């Protein structure tokens, strides 16, 4: 079997343009989060590399877009097979590059990356377009859908391959060609995947990957006049910049952004299930999940019981090396991010918050070689006001705030009192309460008595500052195609 990367050597990545690996003359350092050392060089692409990739994607579009959708689906299925056959290697690489624990990369990131290809291969060919008759005018109307052209895809570092394939798969399944730019901090698995494209049967130019930073490669892609569509997942601040840069071109935009997600726990909740799930929702993947819980509202009558059991669980949550199969949390993505997350804990203390466990309270137990890695303990803060930084801003790390509430209406109002609106979880055994609260929350996703159970068919995404548009089976198909209504008078 083809070996995708020799992890023992210093990796030097290349762009993938027009079906070929193309070296770049400038590079960025990429760090191993578990020890803080440079282990990989990533192309520092700019306008010229993006230009070459867009040209290749444009040239490949006529043939790819006119293929039988079933033929495209077969290629996507082959891509899924190939990712699955390289599961172990890709999972190891993802954990090393991102800092997440390898057990999670194996159970989530890489299986999801394969299933993204398989899912869109199976659902997209089955969509039919609409038809409406207007007999009194002797007319009928119908719609046709066509691929848009070259899709620009920009993705973040928390689920590097999974979020990239979640965009590539629907884009190419519906006949577009793509230029993708993964995060400069986690480019390795995207580059490894490029080595599988030829074998999968993806024709040259259909998928092009350009590596580099947002301000250079990212903006060149967003501003390119031949890229009519941008699908972006990342921070709200970057999305504002992308919106400004793409506005003069009237591009189609899909924006999947940050969150400040609440869990609302009522006194009739099943705590046996709620506590371990809230632990996971707060600290899985180091809390670097867009749908992570970061504000926990607990009804007053069970507040002390919840807090004690929750903090006991957090203290047992094991921080370890990404390669440690018993670790539950690995390293954060970068030194800057670690400092930013720790900074929020300091701000919370300055604003009157109390740190119950984690940062500044407990101690990490790491091997000598990993002392400079970007690790921190899962941290729980209480006694914070709703308008404090930690209750308003996305921290995107292993820090969660727990506060009490009295009534249902109060919980809804306080949960909605942020600029974000990505997701929430609600815990109660009262069915009518669950429905009422879920409906009243200003967010795109609500999990009741559970968290992060996904059906890829369903719309995924946020409202308010958490995004514009949704991704999912039908939503992605609609986004990656243009619709036209045709009226025929007979
Ligand atoms: P980021 O916005 O810093 O970067 C995301 C991507 O945008 C990277 O590839 C980056 O290089 C690129 N970029 C940066 N500046 C750019 C510019 N000016 N023009 C074009 N591209 C640019 O985000 P991040 O730190 O990589 O990721 C974390 C954020 O992503 C968090 O806010 C998290 O909530 C969000 N996120 C959201 C979802 C979701 O589905 N809603 C999923 C995962 C992550």
Short mmCIF file of C-alpha atoms and ligand atoms in Angstrom, two decimals:
data_model
loop_
_atom_site.label_atom_id
_atom_site.label_comp_id
_atom_site.label_asym_id
_atom_site.label_seq_id
_atom_site.Cartn_x
_atom_site.Cartn_y
_atom_site.Cartn_z
CA UNK A 1 0.00 0.00 0.00
CA UNK A 2 1.20 3.52 -0.80
CA UNK A 3 2.76 5.15 2.27
CA UNK A 4 1.44 8.70 2.43
CA UNK A 5 4.12 10.30 4.58
CA UNK A 6 7.24 9.30 6.43
CA UNK A 7 6.54 10.78 9.86
CA UNK A 8 10.13 10.16 11.00
CA UNK A 9 11.53 12.76 8.61
CA UNK A 10 10.98 16.50 8.48
CA UNK A 11 8.01 16.94 6.14
CA UNK A 12 8.09 19.50 3.33
CA UNK A 13 4.63 19.88 1.82
CA UNK A 14 3.84 20.93 -1.75
CA UNK A 15 0.73 22.41 -3.30
CA UNK A 16 -1.48 20.12 -5.36
CA UNK A 17 -2.42 21.85 -8.59
CA UNK A 18 -3.76 20.33 -11.82
CA UNK A 19 -3.17 16.80 -10.53
CA UNK A 20 0.51 17.42 -9.74
CA UNK A 21 2.51 18.24 -6.63
CA UNK A 22 4.02 21.66 -7.21
CA UNK A 23 6.82 22.90 -4.93
CA UNK A 24 6.55 26.41 -3.48
CA UNK A 25 9.65 28.57 -3.03
CA UNK A 26 8.45 30.00 0.33
CA UNK A 27 7.54 28.01 3.44
CA UNK A 28 5.93 28.43 6.85
CA UNK A 29 6.95 26.48 9.95
CA UNK A 30 4.40 24.05 11.31
CA UNK A 31 4.75 22.95 14.94
CA UNK A 32 4.16 19.67 16.72
CA UNK A 33 1.78 20.81 19.54
CA UNK A 34 2.90 18.02 21.85
CA UNK A 35 6.47 19.36 22.14
CA UNK A 36 6.46 22.81 20.54
CA UNK A 37 9.05 21.90 17.88
CA UNK A 38 8.91 22.62 14.15
CA UNK A 39 8.37 19.35 12.31
CA UNK A 40 6.94 20.38 8.97
CA UNK A 41 7.30 23.06 6.30
CA UNK A 42 4.08 24.27 4.70
CA UNK A 43 3.97 26.21 1.39
CA UNK A 44 3.48 29.93 1.99
CA UNK A 45 1.37 30.34 -1.14
CA UNK A 46 0.33 33.69 -2.51
CA UNK A 47 -1.57 35.12 -5.48
CA UNK A 48 0.49 33.31 -8.14
CA UNK A 49 -0.09 29.84 -6.65
CA UNK A 50 -3.81 30.59 -6.22
CA UNK A 51 -3.93 31.86 -9.80
CA UNK A 52 -2.41 28.59 -11.09
CA UNK A 53 -4.87 26.53 -9.02
CA UNK A 54 -7.91 28.53 -10.20
CA UNK A 55 -6.72 28.18 -13.81
CA UNK A 56 -6.43 24.39 -13.40
CA UNK A 57 -9.87 24.19 -11.75
CA UNK A 58 -11.42 26.31 -14.51
CA UNK A 59 -9.91 24.13 -17.21
CA UNK A 60 -11.22 20.94 -15.56
CA UNK A 61 -14.76 22.28 -15.04
CA UNK A 62 -16.38 21.65 -18.48
CA UNK A 63 -15.58 17.93 -18.52
CA UNK A 64 -16.21 17.27 -14.82
CA UNK A 65 -19.50 19.17 -14.70
CA UNK A 66 -20.83 17.28 -17.73
CA UNK A 67 -20.07 13.82 -16.33
CA UNK A 68 -22.86 11.46 -15.40
CA UNK A 69 -23.49 12.08 -11.65
CA UNK A 70 -23.26 8.32 -11.00
CA UNK A 71 -19.76 8.32 -12.47
CA UNK A 72 -18.77 11.16 -10.14
CA UNK A 73 -20.34 9.23 -7.25
CA UNK A 74 -18.23 6.16 -8.03
CA UNK A 75 -15.08 8.27 -7.82
CA UNK A 76 -16.20 9.69 -4.45
CA UNK A 77 -16.84 6.17 -3.16
CA UNK A 78 -13.38 5.11 -4.25
CA UNK A 79 -11.93 8.09 -2.40
CA UNK A 80 -13.78 6.95 0.73
CA UNK A 81 -12.37 3.43 0.34
CA UNK A 82 -8.84 4.78 0.00
CA UNK A 83 -9.15 7.00 3.07
CA UNK A 84 -10.43 4.01 5.04
CA UNK A 85 -7.56 1.84 3.89
CA UNK A 86 -5.13 4.51 5.18
CA UNK A 87 -7.08 5.07 8.42
CA UNK A 88 -4.26 4.32 10.85
CA UNK A 89 -1.68 6.46 9.07
CA UNK A 90 -4.04 9.40 8.60
CA UNK A 91 -5.20 9.24 12.22
CA UNK A 92 -1.63 9.21 13.53
CA UNK A 93 -0.76 12.16 11.30
CA UNK A 94 -3.87 14.14 12.32
CA UNK A 95 -3.09 13.65 16.02
CA UNK A 96 0.52 14.69 15.59
CA UNK A 97 -0.35 17.76 13.52
CA UNK A 98 -3.32 19.00 15.53
CA UNK A 99 -2.53 17.80 19.08
CA UNK A 100 -5.75 15.81 19.49
CA UNK A 101 -5.63 12.33 20.98
CA UNK A 102 -5.12 9.64 18.39
CA UNK A 103 -8.03 7.57 19.70
CA UNK A 104 -10.35 10.45 18.78
CA UNK A 105 -8.74 10.94 15.36
CA UNK A 106 -9.34 7.21 14.78
CA UNK A 107 -12.92 7.19 15.99
CA UNK A 108 -14.02 10.58 14.63
CA UNK A 109 -11.83 12.62 12.27
CA UNK A 110 -10.74 10.02 9.74
CA UNK A 111 -13.89 7.84 9.66
CA UNK A 112 -15.88 11.05 9.19
CA UNK A 113 -13.61 12.11 6.32
CA UNK A 114 -14.31 8.84 4.52
CA UNK A 115 -18.02 8.94 5.29
CA UNK A 116 -18.28 12.51 3.94
CA UNK A 117 -17.32 11.21 0.49
CA UNK A 118 -19.61 8.19 0.78
CA UNK A 119 -22.54 10.24 2.08
CA UNK A 120 -22.53 12.83 -0.72
CA UNK A 121 -21.85 10.11 -3.32
CA UNK A 122 -25.06 8.40 -2.26
CA UNK A 123 -27.41 11.31 -1.62
CA UNK A 124 -26.67 13.85 -4.35
CA UNK A 125 -27.54 11.77 -7.43
CA UNK A 126 -31.04 11.25 -5.99
CA UNK A 127 -32.16 14.86 -5.84
CA UNK A 128 -34.80 15.82 -8.35
CA UNK A 129 -35.72 19.34 -9.36
CA UNK A 130 -39.14 21.00 -9.03
CA UNK A 131 -42.07 21.28 -11.38
CA UNK A 132 -45.26 23.32 -10.98
CA UNK A 133 -48.20 23.47 -13.35
CA UNK A 134 -50.33 26.58 -14.01
CA UNK A 135 -53.13 25.27 -16.21
CA UNK A 136 -55.18 28.49 -16.27
CA UNK A 137 -52.22 30.17 -18.01
CA UNK A 138 -51.40 27.08 -20.13
CA UNK A 139 -48.00 27.06 -18.49
CA UNK A 140 -45.74 24.79 -16.59
CA UNK A 141 -42.68 25.82 -14.64
CA UNK A 142 -39.71 23.69 -13.77
CA UNK A 143 -36.30 24.24 -12.23
CA UNK A 144 -32.89 23.14 -13.38
CA UNK A 145 -29.79 23.08 -11.22
CA UNK A 146 -26.27 23.48 -12.52
CA UNK A 147 -22.89 23.47 -10.78
CA UNK A 148 -21.61 26.96 -10.07
CA UNK A 149 -18.00 26.65 -11.30
CA UNK A 150 -14.79 26.90 -9.28
CA UNK A 151 -15.60 26.62 -5.58
CA UNK A 152 -13.23 28.24 -3.07
CA UNK A 153 -13.12 26.22 0.18
CA UNK A 154 -11.42 27.54 3.33
CA UNK A 155 -11.22 25.45 6.49
CA UNK A 156 -9.95 25.68 10.10
CA UNK A 157 -7.55 23.60 12.19
CA UNK A 158 -9.77 21.79 14.70
CA UNK A 159 -10.98 18.94 12.45
CA UNK A 160 -8.56 19.40 9.56
CA UNK A 161 -9.46 16.56 7.20
CA UNK A 162 -13.04 16.04 8.33
CA UNK A 163 -14.10 19.66 7.73
CA UNK A 164 -12.20 19.86 4.44
CA UNK A 165 -13.83 16.71 3.03
CA UNK A 166 -17.24 17.89 4.31
CA UNK A 167 -16.88 20.68 1.71
CA UNK A 168 -14.89 18.97 -1.08
CA UNK A 169 -17.32 16.03 -1.29
CA UNK A 170 -20.58 17.95 -1.96
CA UNK A 171 -18.76 20.51 -4.15
CA UNK A 172 -17.38 17.92 -6.57
CA UNK A 173 -20.33 15.53 -6.30
CA UNK A 174 -22.53 18.31 -7.68
CA UNK A 175 -20.14 18.98 -10.56
CA UNK A 176 -17.99 21.88 -9.39
CA UNK A 177 -14.22 21.91 -9.38
CA UNK A 178 -12.45 23.25 -6.30
CA UNK A 179 -9.54 25.21 -4.95
CA UNK A 180 -9.22 24.49 -1.24
CA UNK A 181 -7.08 26.17 1.39
CA UNK A 182 -6.76 24.27 4.68
CA UNK A 183 -5.49 25.96 7.83
CA UNK A 184 -1.77 26.72 7.68
CA UNK A 185 -1.49 25.13 11.14
CA UNK A 186 -2.84 21.72 10.07
CA UNK A 187 -2.06 21.00 6.43
CA UNK A 188 -0.53 17.52 6.62
CA UNK A 189 -3.54 15.22 6.19
CA UNK A 190 -4.91 17.31 3.29
CA UNK A 191 -1.54 16.91 1.56
CA UNK A 192 -1.57 13.16 2.29
CA UNK A 193 -5.08 12.88 0.83
CA UNK A 194 -3.85 14.49 -2.41
CA UNK A 195 -1.66 11.40 -2.90
CA UNK A 196 -4.84 9.32 -3.17
CA UNK A 197 -6.64 11.44 -5.74
CA UNK A 198 -5.19 9.94 -8.88
CA UNK A 199 -5.90 6.38 -7.72
CA UNK A 200 -9.47 7.40 -6.82
CA UNK A 201 -9.93 8.63 -10.39
CA UNK A 202 -10.29 12.33 -9.62
CA UNK A 203 -9.20 13.97 -12.91
CA UNK A 204 -6.39 16.58 -12.79
CA UNK A 205 -7.68 20.03 -11.84
CA UNK A 206 -10.94 18.88 -10.22
CA UNK A 207 -9.48 19.21 -6.70
CA UNK A 208 -6.62 21.64 -6.16
CA UNK A 209 -5.17 22.34 -2.74
CA UNK A 210 -3.16 25.45 -2.04
CA UNK A 211 -1.47 25.72 1.35
CA UNK A 212 -0.67 28.93 3.17
CA UNK A 213 -1.97 31.70 5.38
CA UNK A 214 -5.33 33.44 5.37
CA UNK A 215 -4.11 36.94 4.58
CA UNK A 216 -2.11 35.71 1.55
CA UNK A 217 -3.48 32.50 -0.01
CA UNK A 218 -6.93 32.82 1.60
CA UNK A 219 -7.57 36.40 0.50
CA UNK A 220 -6.23 35.71 -2.99
CA UNK A 221 -8.84 32.95 -3.29
CA UNK A 222 -11.66 35.03 -1.83
CA UNK A 223 -10.86 37.98 -4.11
CA UNK A 224 -10.38 35.94 -7.28
CA UNK A 225 -12.94 36.97 -9.91
CA UNK A 226 -13.14 33.42 -11.35
CA UNK A 227 -14.21 31.88 -8.03
CA UNK A 228 -17.96 32.59 -7.77
CA UNK A 229 -18.54 30.72 -4.52
CA UNK A 230 -16.78 30.58 -1.14
CA UNK A 231 -17.55 28.03 1.54
CA UNK A 232 -15.81 29.02 4.76
CA UNK A 233 -15.56 27.44 8.20
CA UNK A 234 -13.64 29.38 10.81
CA UNK A 235 -13.87 32.35 13.13
CA UNK A 236 -16.43 35.12 13.02
CA UNK A 237 -13.70 37.78 12.70
CA UNK A 238 -12.25 36.12 9.58
CA UNK A 239 -15.75 35.75 8.15
CA UNK A 240 -16.25 39.52 8.39
CA UNK A 241 -13.07 40.04 6.37
CA UNK A 242 -14.14 37.41 3.81
CA UNK A 243 -17.54 39.02 3.47
CA UNK A 244 -15.94 42.41 2.77
CA UNK A 245 -13.45 40.98 0.26
CA UNK A 246 -16.02 38.96 -1.63
CA UNK A 247 -18.77 41.61 -1.63
CA UNK A 248 -17.57 43.47 -4.76
CA UNK A 249 -17.88 40.19 -6.70
CA UNK A 250 -21.36 39.19 -5.36
CA UNK A 251 -20.07 35.74 -4.47
CA UNK A 252 -22.21 32.98 -3.04
CA UNK A 253 -21.10 32.64 0.58
CA UNK A 254 -21.56 29.92 3.17
CA UNK A 255 -20.18 30.83 6.60
CA UNK A 256 -19.87 28.31 9.45
CA UNK A 257 -18.50 30.25 12.43
CA UNK A 258 -17.86 30.32 16.15
CA UNK A 259 -20.16 29.74 19.09
CA UNK A 260 -20.67 30.39 22.78
CA UNK A 261 -22.83 27.39 23.37
CA UNK A 262 -24.97 26.90 26.48
CA UNK A 263 -26.06 23.72 28.22
CA UNK A 264 -29.26 24.24 30.23
CA UNK A 265 -29.73 21.67 32.96
CA UNK A 266 -33.08 21.49 34.75
CA UNK A 267 -33.66 19.88 38.15
CA UNK A 268 -35.48 16.93 36.55
CA UNK A 269 -32.52 16.05 34.31
CA UNK A 270 -31.00 12.59 34.36
CA UNK A 271 -27.65 13.56 35.90
CA UNK A 272 -26.20 10.10 35.32
CA UNK A 273 -26.25 10.87 31.60
CA UNK A 274 -26.02 14.63 31.74
CA UNK A 275 -22.76 14.89 33.70
CA UNK A 276 -20.55 12.62 31.53
CA UNK A 277 -22.06 14.15 28.39
CA UNK A 278 -21.43 17.71 29.62
CA UNK A 279 -17.85 16.69 30.44
CA UNK A 280 -17.43 15.52 26.84
CA UNK A 281 -19.21 18.52 25.38
CA UNK A 282 -16.92 20.86 27.33
CA UNK A 283 -13.55 19.11 26.91
CA UNK A 284 -13.63 16.77 23.93
CA UNK A 285 -10.86 17.68 21.46
CA UNK A 286 -9.45 20.09 24.13
CA UNK A 287 -12.69 22.09 23.90
CA UNK A 288 -11.63 22.97 20.35
CA UNK A 289 -14.97 22.06 18.80
CA UNK A 290 -17.27 24.72 17.37
CA UNK A 291 -20.19 23.05 19.18
CA UNK A 292 -18.36 22.74 22.53
CA UNK A 293 -20.31 23.74 25.63
CA UNK A 294 -18.79 26.77 27.34
CA UNK A 295 -21.68 28.07 29.49
CA UNK A 296 -23.44 25.62 31.79
CA UNK A 297 -26.68 26.92 33.34
CA UNK A 298 -27.85 24.67 36.20
CA UNK A 299 -31.17 25.02 38.04
CA UNK A 300 -30.56 26.23 41.60
CA UNK A 301 -32.03 23.23 43.46
CA UNK A 302 -29.43 20.86 41.91
CA UNK A 303 -26.61 23.38 41.44
CA UNK A 304 -24.38 22.20 44.31
CA UNK A 305 -24.89 18.50 43.56
CA UNK A 306 -24.17 19.04 39.86
CA UNK A 307 -21.11 21.16 40.49
CA UNK A 308 -19.55 18.70 42.89
CA UNK A 309 -20.08 15.69 40.61
CA UNK A 310 -19.05 17.63 37.51
CA UNK A 311 -15.82 18.93 39.04
CA UNK A 312 -15.01 15.43 40.37
CA UNK A 313 -15.32 14.19 36.78
CA UNK A 314 -13.21 17.02 35.37
CA UNK A 315 -10.40 16.26 37.82
CA UNK A 316 -10.31 12.69 36.48
CA UNK A 317 -10.31 13.81 32.82
CA UNK A 318 -6.92 12.64 31.64
CA UNK A 319 -4.62 15.07 29.80
CA UNK A 320 -1.85 13.23 27.98
CA UNK A 321 0.21 12.91 24.83
CA UNK A 322 -1.78 12.69 21.59
CA UNK A 323 -0.27 9.22 21.08
CA UNK A 324 -1.40 7.97 24.55
CA UNK A 325 -4.40 5.65 24.04
CA UNK A 326 -5.64 6.34 27.59
CA UNK A 327 -5.59 10.16 27.28
CA UNK A 328 -8.90 12.02 26.92
CA UNK A 329 -7.40 15.38 26.03
CA UNK A 330 -4.22 16.21 24.10
CA UNK A 331 -2.42 19.48 23.37
CA UNK A 332 -3.94 22.75 22.16
CA UNK A 333 -3.17 23.84 18.62
CA UNK A 334 -0.49 26.51 19.16
CA UNK A 335 1.48 28.46 21.72
CA UNK A 336 -0.51 31.62 20.90
CA UNK A 337 -3.80 29.81 21.31
CA UNK A 338 -2.71 28.24 24.61
CA UNK A 339 -1.75 31.68 25.92
CA UNK A 340 -5.05 33.14 24.73
CA UNK A 341 -7.07 30.42 26.47
CA UNK A 342 -5.06 30.73 29.70
CA UNK A 343 -5.49 34.49 29.42
CA UNK A 344 -9.27 34.06 29.60
CA UNK A 345 -8.89 32.24 32.94
CA UNK A 346 -6.91 35.20 34.29
CA UNK A 347 -9.51 37.66 33.00
CA UNK A 348 -12.27 35.61 34.66
CA UNK A 349 -10.42 35.77 37.99
CA UNK A 350 -9.92 39.52 37.60
CA UNK A 351 -13.66 39.85 36.95
CA UNK A 352 -14.50 38.00 40.18
CA UNK A 353 -14.73 34.44 38.87
CA UNK A 354 -13.62 31.45 40.92
CA UNK A 355 -11.52 28.69 39.33
CA UNK A 356 -12.61 25.36 40.83
CA UNK A 357 -10.20 23.08 39.00
CA UNK A 358 -7.69 23.16 36.15
CA UNK A 359 -5.51 26.10 35.15
CA UNK A 360 -3.55 27.45 38.14
CA UNK A 361 -5.12 24.92 40.52
CA UNK A 362 -3.92 21.46 39.42
CA UNK A 363 -0.61 20.32 37.91
CA UNK A 364 0.14 18.61 34.61
CA UNK A 365 2.10 15.38 34.56
CA UNK A 366 4.06 15.26 31.29
CA UNK A 367 7.31 13.65 30.12
CA UNK A 368 10.44 15.85 30.01
CA UNK A 369 10.36 16.06 26.18
CA UNK A 370 6.83 17.48 26.25
CA UNK A 371 7.33 20.23 28.81
CA UNK A 372 7.10 22.85 26.02
CA UNK A 373 4.00 21.28 24.51
CA UNK A 374 0.76 23.28 24.44
CA UNK A 375 -1.07 21.42 27.22
CA UNK A 376 -3.41 22.73 29.89
CA UNK A 377 -5.81 21.17 32.36
CA UNK A 378 -9.58 21.21 31.83
CA UNK A 379 -10.82 24.22 33.76
CA UNK A 380 -14.12 25.01 35.46
CA UNK A 381 -15.02 28.56 36.48
CA UNK A 382 -17.95 29.71 38.61
CA UNK A 383 -19.28 33.00 40.02
CA UNK A 384 -18.95 34.80 36.69
CA UNK A 385 -21.45 37.41 35.56
CA UNK A 386 -23.34 36.92 32.29
CA UNK A 387 -21.72 40.01 30.79
CA UNK A 388 -18.15 38.94 31.67
CA UNK A 389 -15.62 38.07 28.92
CA UNK A 390 -15.69 34.35 29.68
CA UNK A 391 -19.47 34.24 29.36
CA UNK A 392 -19.59 36.31 26.17
CA UNK A 393 -16.54 35.48 24.03
CA UNK A 394 -15.65 32.24 22.29
CA UNK A 395 -12.65 30.76 24.15
CA UNK A 396 -12.33 27.64 21.97
CA UNK A 397 -10.38 25.74 24.60
CA UNK A 398 -10.89 23.54 27.68
CA UNK A 399 -12.62 26.16 29.84
CA UNK A 400 -16.25 26.08 30.85
CA UNK A 401 -18.28 28.34 33.15
CA UNK A 402 -21.00 26.96 35.44
CA UNK A 403 -23.72 29.27 36.81
CA UNK A 404 -27.09 28.77 38.57
CA UNK A 405 -30.57 29.83 37.35
CA UNK A 406 -34.09 29.85 38.79
CA UNK A 407 -36.76 29.69 36.11
CA UNK A 408 -37.20 28.34 32.59
CA UNK A 409 -37.78 31.78 31.06
CA UNK A 410 -34.72 33.15 32.84
CA UNK A 411 -32.56 30.30 31.47
CA UNK A 412 -33.78 30.93 27.91
CA UNK A 413 -33.19 34.67 28.15
CA UNK A 414 -29.69 34.29 29.60
CA UNK A 415 -28.71 31.54 27.15
CA UNK A 416 -29.75 33.82 24.27
CA UNK A 417 -27.84 36.78 25.70
CA UNK A 418 -24.74 36.44 23.49
CA UNK A 419 -23.91 37.50 19.95
CA UNK A 420 -23.46 33.87 18.84
CA UNK A 421 -26.14 31.32 17.96
CA UNK A 422 -24.56 28.03 16.95
CA UNK A 423 -25.93 25.32 19.26
CA UNK A 424 -27.26 24.46 22.72
CA UNK A 425 -28.08 21.42 24.78
CA UNK A 426 -31.11 21.12 27.05
CA UNK A 427 -31.46 18.56 29.83
CA UNK A 428 -34.87 17.76 31.31
CA UNK A 429 -37.24 14.79 31.53
CA UNK A 430 -40.25 17.06 30.89
CA UNK A 431 -41.06 16.65 27.20
CA UNK A 432 -43.14 19.80 26.77
CA UNK A 433 -40.48 21.89 28.52
CA UNK A 434 -37.78 20.43 26.29
CA UNK A 435 -39.73 21.38 23.15
CA UNK A 436 -40.54 24.87 24.42
CA UNK A 437 -36.96 25.65 25.43
CA UNK A 438 -35.47 24.17 22.23
CA UNK A 439 -37.81 26.28 20.11
CA UNK A 440 -37.07 29.46 22.07
CA UNK A 441 -33.29 29.26 21.84
CA UNK A 442 -31.63 31.46 19.22
CA UNK A 443 -29.33 28.91 17.60
CA UNK A 444 -29.16 26.60 14.62
CA UNK A 445 -28.84 23.30 16.52
CA UNK A 446 -30.33 22.08 19.80
CA UNK A 447 -29.49 18.73 21.34
CA UNK A 448 -31.92 17.65 24.03
CA UNK A 449 -30.78 15.08 26.61
CA UNK A 450 -27.74 14.40 24.41
CA UNK A 451 -24.94 16.19 22.55
CA UNK A 452 -23.35 15.94 19.11
CA UNK A 453 -25.49 13.18 17.71
CA UNK A 454 -25.34 14.07 14.03
CA UNK A 455 -27.44 13.02 11.08
CA UNK A 456 -25.61 14.35 8.03
CA UNK A 457 -28.97 14.69 6.24
CA UNK A 458 -30.02 17.45 8.62
CA UNK A 459 -29.05 21.14 8.27
CA UNK A 460 -25.93 22.06 10.27
CA UNK A 461 -24.95 25.63 11.08
CA UNK A 462 -25.66 28.67 13.19
CA UNK A 463 -27.61 31.91 13.33
CA UNK A 464 -26.57 35.41 14.51
CA UNK A 465 -22.74 35.75 14.54
CA UNK A 466 -22.36 31.97 14.16
CA UNK A 467 -22.94 31.96 10.46
CA UNK A 468 -24.91 32.33 7.29
CA UNK A 469 -26.36 29.32 5.50
CA UNK A 470 -26.39 25.68 6.48
CA UNK A 471 -24.52 22.57 5.40
CA UNK A 472 -26.06 19.10 5.05
CA UNK A 473 -27.43 16.89 2.32
CA UNK A 474 -29.99 19.18 0.68
CA UNK A 475 -28.43 22.44 1.93
CA UNK A 476 -24.97 21.65 0.52
CA UNK A 477 -26.47 20.52 -2.79
CA UNK A 478 -28.44 23.76 -3.04
CA UNK A 479 -25.42 25.86 -2.10
CA UNK A 480 -23.11 24.21 -4.60
CA UNK A 481 -25.59 24.57 -7.49
CA UNK A 482 -27.36 27.50 -9.14
CA UNK A 483 -31.09 27.15 -9.66
CA UNK A 484 -32.97 28.43 -12.69
CA UNK A 485 -36.75 28.51 -13.17
CA UNK A 486 -37.94 27.82 -16.71
CA UNK A 487 -41.52 28.56 -17.79
CA UNK A 488 -43.01 26.79 -20.79
CA UNK A 489 -46.27 28.01 -22.37
CA UNK A 490 -48.02 25.28 -24.32
P1 LIG B 1 -9.69 31.27 11.44
O1 LIG B 1 -10.85 32.11 11.05
O2 LIG B 1 -8.52 31.92 12.05
O3 LIG B 1 -9.12 30.48 10.17
C1 LIG B 1 -9.95 29.64 9.38
C2 LIG B 1 -9.37 29.57 7.98
O4 LIG B 1 -9.48 30.87 7.39
C3 LIG B 1 -7.89 29.18 7.91
O5 LIG B 1 -7.66 28.38 6.79
C4 LIG B 1 -7.22 30.54 7.75
O6 LIG B 1 -5.96 30.47 7.13
C5 LIG B 1 -8.22 31.26 6.86
N1 LIG B 1 -8.15 32.71 6.90
C6 LIG B 1 -7.72 33.51 7.91
N2 LIG B 1 -7.77 34.81 7.55
C7 LIG B 1 -8.27 34.83 6.28
C8 LIG B 1 -8.57 35.88 5.36
N3 LIG B 1 -8.37 37.15 5.65
N4 LIG B 1 -9.08 35.53 4.15
C9 LIG B 1 -9.30 34.23 3.83
N5 LIG B 1 -9.01 33.21 4.65
C10 LIG B 1 -8.52 33.49 5.87
O7 LIG B 1 -10.28 30.13 12.36
P2 LIG B 1 -9.47 28.98 13.10
O8 LIG B 1 -8.78 29.60 14.26
O9 LIG B 1 -8.71 28.19 12.10
O10 LIG B 1 -10.67 28.04 13.60
C11 LIG B 1 -11.34 28.23 14.79
C12 LIG B 1 -12.68 28.89 14.54
O11 LIG B 1 -13.44 28.09 13.63
C13 LIG B 1 -13.52 28.97 15.79
O12 LIG B 1 -14.14 30.23 15.84
C14 LIG B 1 -14.56 27.86 15.60
O13 LIG B 1 -15.75 28.04 16.31
C15 LIG B 1 -14.77 27.92 14.13
N6 LIG B 1 -15.34 26.67 13.64
C16 LIG B 1 -16.65 26.66 13.26
C17 LIG B 1 -17.24 25.48 12.82
C18 LIG B 1 -18.69 25.43 12.39
O14 LIG B 1 -19.08 24.47 11.73
N7 LIG B 1 -19.50 26.41 12.73
C19 LIG B 1 -16.49 24.30 12.76
C20 LIG B 1 -15.15 24.36 13.18
C21 LIG B 1 -14.58 25.54 13.60
#
